Amino acid sequence: MSTLTDNYNAVSFRCEKAYVRSGRTDDMTLIAVSKTHPAADIATLYESGVRDFGENKVQELVDKYEQLPKDIRWHLIGHLQRNKVKYIIDKVCLIHSVDSLRLAEEISREAVKKDLTVDILLEVNVAGEESKFGIRPEEAQELAERIAALPGIRIRGLMTIAPFVEDAEDNRKYFAKLKQLSVDIMRKNTHNVSMDILSMGMTGDFEVAIEEGATLVRVGTAIFGARDYSI
């Protein structure tokens, strides 16, 4: 068994333990974030049964999509520019990073052209970090209602990128806040808005995120090792 597979299994085991601790009964999926890592690494994990992979950049996702089996579930987790929507609209299972009505309108236009229904998450900047994309929590309900009216889009939940911290416990409050926001939005019972997906938690804090309700965790470094940003 490869080191990559060992790493993935170790992370998956930690996810399972956190899931059991939380007492949850809903679904939880580990996304292997493969950004800057070669298609060969993804193929190694694919051969051991992994199907959910996350990419930050459109071009990198498209390149890997062309090289790898078509039953991979690709997650676009990075910031998405409107002029690049057309390249990934028919290749991803979920866009995690919708943070404006204008972006959603472009996704809708491209989805309608291709007769697709695209699943999206609203990206929420729960911690209010200036350096991060995402809407403010208090904007989420109104944006959800406006996007929900667009054709070709289905709102499935929320996503956040928590601060980089030394102690994962420091992010618990942000994960709890996103979970509560999803509950509040769901109570509004808006047509075409479901809150069954919470994408939160990365290498440094995914166990805490799972304990607070994450249904998707995005783990890169703990699986693939340090990223090579020179490529």
XYZ file of C-alpha atoms in Angstrom, residues 1-217:
217
model
C 0.000 0.000 0.000
C 1.345 3.436 -0.919
C 2.201 6.212 1.492
C -0.602 8.276 -0.024
C -3.114 5.547 0.650
C -1.774 5.122 4.176
C -2.140 8.864 4.734
C -5.676 8.890 3.368
C -6.678 5.930 5.520
C -5.179 7.570 8.617
C -7.148 10.770 7.988
C -10.284 8.775 7.243
C -9.873 6.913 10.535
C -9.560 10.202 12.428
C -12.674 11.459 10.626
C -14.588 8.377 11.681
C -13.543 8.770 15.314
C -14.639 12.417 15.331
C -17.907 11.432 13.687
C -18.586 8.812 16.364
C -17.709 11.296 19.129
C -20.201 13.761 17.699
C -23.051 11.250 17.916
C -24.179 12.159 14.410
C -26.135 9.970 12.018
C -25.971 12.071 8.822
C -23.451 11.669 6.010
C -19.845 12.857 6.158
C -17.377 12.777 3.249
C -13.633 13.336 3.161
C -12.455 15.328 0.126
C -8.824 14.794 -0.839
C -7.588 18.252 -1.837
C -5.132 17.591 -4.624
C -4.154 21.137 -5.633
C -0.572 21.401 -6.969
C -0.176 17.625 -6.766
C 0.136 15.573 -9.966
C -2.563 13.486 -11.569
C -0.498 10.398 -10.768
C -1.075 10.976 -7.046
C -4.808 11.217 -7.618
C -4.682 8.018 -9.687
C -2.997 6.227 -6.791
C -5.812 7.142 -4.420
C -8.415 6.436 -7.096
C -7.106 2.899 -7.392
C -7.717 2.426 -3.675
C -11.332 3.559 -4.034
C -11.218 7.318 -3.382
C -13.569 9.322 -5.619
C -13.925 12.804 -4.065
C -11.157 15.264 -4.945
C -10.926 19.011 -4.477
C -9.148 21.600 -6.603
C -8.672 25.334 -6.067
C -7.856 26.453 -9.582
C -10.010 25.995 -12.660
C -7.135 25.267 -15.056
C -5.677 22.632 -12.777
C -9.041 20.941 -12.387
C -9.627 20.924 -16.137
C -6.172 19.491 -16.850
C -6.631 16.687 -14.334
C -10.199 16.034 -15.455
C -8.907 15.277 -18.954
C -6.276 12.829 -17.644
C -8.285 10.879 -15.090
C -11.346 8.586 -14.923
C -14.670 10.307 -15.425
C -16.361 8.902 -12.324
C -14.229 11.112 -10.070
C -16.349 13.625 -8.153
C -14.554 16.930 -8.562
C -15.138 19.715 -6.044
C -14.187 23.287 -6.983
C -13.235 24.736 -3.609
C -11.229 27.813 -4.590
C -12.362 31.280 -5.597
C -14.162 31.153 -8.954
C -13.979 34.005 -11.446
C -17.049 34.538 -13.594
C -15.116 34.253 -16.866
C -13.958 30.740 -15.934
C -17.330 29.253 -15.005
C -17.869 27.847 -18.503
C -14.768 25.668 -18.255
C -15.827 23.692 -15.190
C -19.626 23.853 -15.212
C -20.008 20.341 -16.650
C -17.020 18.825 -14.831
C -17.706 19.414 -11.133
C -20.139 17.760 -8.771
C -20.182 20.791 -6.448
C -18.992 24.410 -6.469
C -18.141 25.286 -2.859
C -17.244 28.947 -3.299
C -20.210 30.996 -4.519
C -19.945 34.378 -2.846
C -21.978 36.775 -4.985
C -25.184 37.039 -6.978
C -23.196 37.942 -10.100
C -21.204 34.712 -9.901
C -24.397 32.716 -9.355
C -26.002 34.407 -12.374
C -23.060 33.365 -14.546
C -23.275 29.792 -13.244
C -26.993 29.844 -14.019
C -26.422 31.101 -17.580
C -23.850 28.427 -18.334
C -25.937 25.715 -16.676
C -28.977 26.587 -18.769
C -26.860 26.531 -21.956
C -25.795 22.968 -21.165
C -29.145 21.881 -19.712
C -27.587 21.210 -16.303
C -28.567 21.688 -12.691
C -25.455 22.737 -10.793
C -25.111 22.153 -7.060
C -23.505 25.035 -5.186
C -22.593 26.135 -1.675
C -22.582 29.706 -0.414
C -19.157 30.675 0.906
C -19.471 32.464 4.237
C -16.607 34.384 5.822
C -17.647 33.476 9.347
C -14.492 34.815 11.005
C -14.655 38.126 9.130
C -11.084 37.867 7.860
C -10.143 40.629 5.423
C -7.941 38.261 3.412
C -10.718 35.732 2.762
C -13.498 35.628 0.214
C -17.066 34.955 1.292
C -20.175 36.803 2.338
C -20.919 37.983 5.853
C -23.190 35.639 7.834
C -25.936 38.264 7.979
C -26.016 38.401 4.159
C -26.508 34.669 3.657
C -30.289 34.409 3.889
C -31.019 37.191 1.402
C -28.410 35.932 -1.053
C -29.771 32.396 -0.782
C -33.266 33.618 -1.622
C -32.067 35.572 -4.651
C -29.895 32.767 -6.009
C -32.611 30.169 -5.397
C -34.783 31.884 -8.005
C -32.205 31.341 -10.762
C -32.640 28.435 -13.193
C -30.042 25.687 -13.344
C -28.785 26.123 -9.776
C -29.483 24.214 -6.591
C -28.263 25.580 -3.249
C -27.107 22.659 -1.147
C -25.558 24.363 1.879
C -22.712 26.502 3.167
C -18.926 26.557 3.119
C -16.342 28.407 5.170
C -12.571 28.648 5.374
C -11.678 29.082 9.022
C -8.586 31.006 10.157
C -5.199 29.301 10.274
C -4.655 28.544 13.938
C -2.197 26.603 16.076
C -4.980 25.132 18.212
C -7.939 23.686 16.303
C -10.192 24.433 19.271
C -9.867 28.127 18.411
C -11.981 27.486 15.301
C -14.763 25.578 17.041
C -16.803 28.761 17.489
C -16.673 29.485 13.754
C -17.788 25.987 12.813
C -20.600 26.141 15.359
C -21.676 29.507 13.961
C -21.825 28.156 10.397
C -23.861 25.179 11.575
C -26.300 27.480 13.382
C -26.557 29.693 10.302
C -27.470 26.656 8.205
C -30.184 25.754 10.712
C -31.554 29.294 10.644
C -31.642 29.366 6.832
C -33.292 25.948 6.676
C -36.040 27.145 9.009
C -37.025 29.732 6.385
C -38.009 26.830 4.145
C -37.031 28.683 0.966
C -37.798 26.872 -2.279
C -34.675 25.397 -3.912
C -32.552 25.920 -0.798
C -31.426 22.935 1.234
C -28.813 22.949 3.950
C -27.772 19.307 3.927
C -24.116 20.160 3.157
C -21.670 21.951 5.442
C -18.194 22.199 3.913
C -15.762 23.143 6.668
C -12.552 21.885 8.195
C -9.098 21.318 6.708
C -5.894 19.524 7.714
C -5.417 21.489 10.935
C -8.955 21.399 12.271
C -11.121 18.844 10.457
C -11.889 16.789 13.564
C -13.323 19.812 15.380
C -15.290 20.692 12.239
C -16.811 17.203 12.137
C -17.759 17.441 15.796
C -19.591 20.680 14.952
C -21.487 19.230 12.000
C -19.264 19.267 8.882
C -20.573 16.958 6.170
C -17.621 17.663 3.852
C -14.059 18.170 5.079
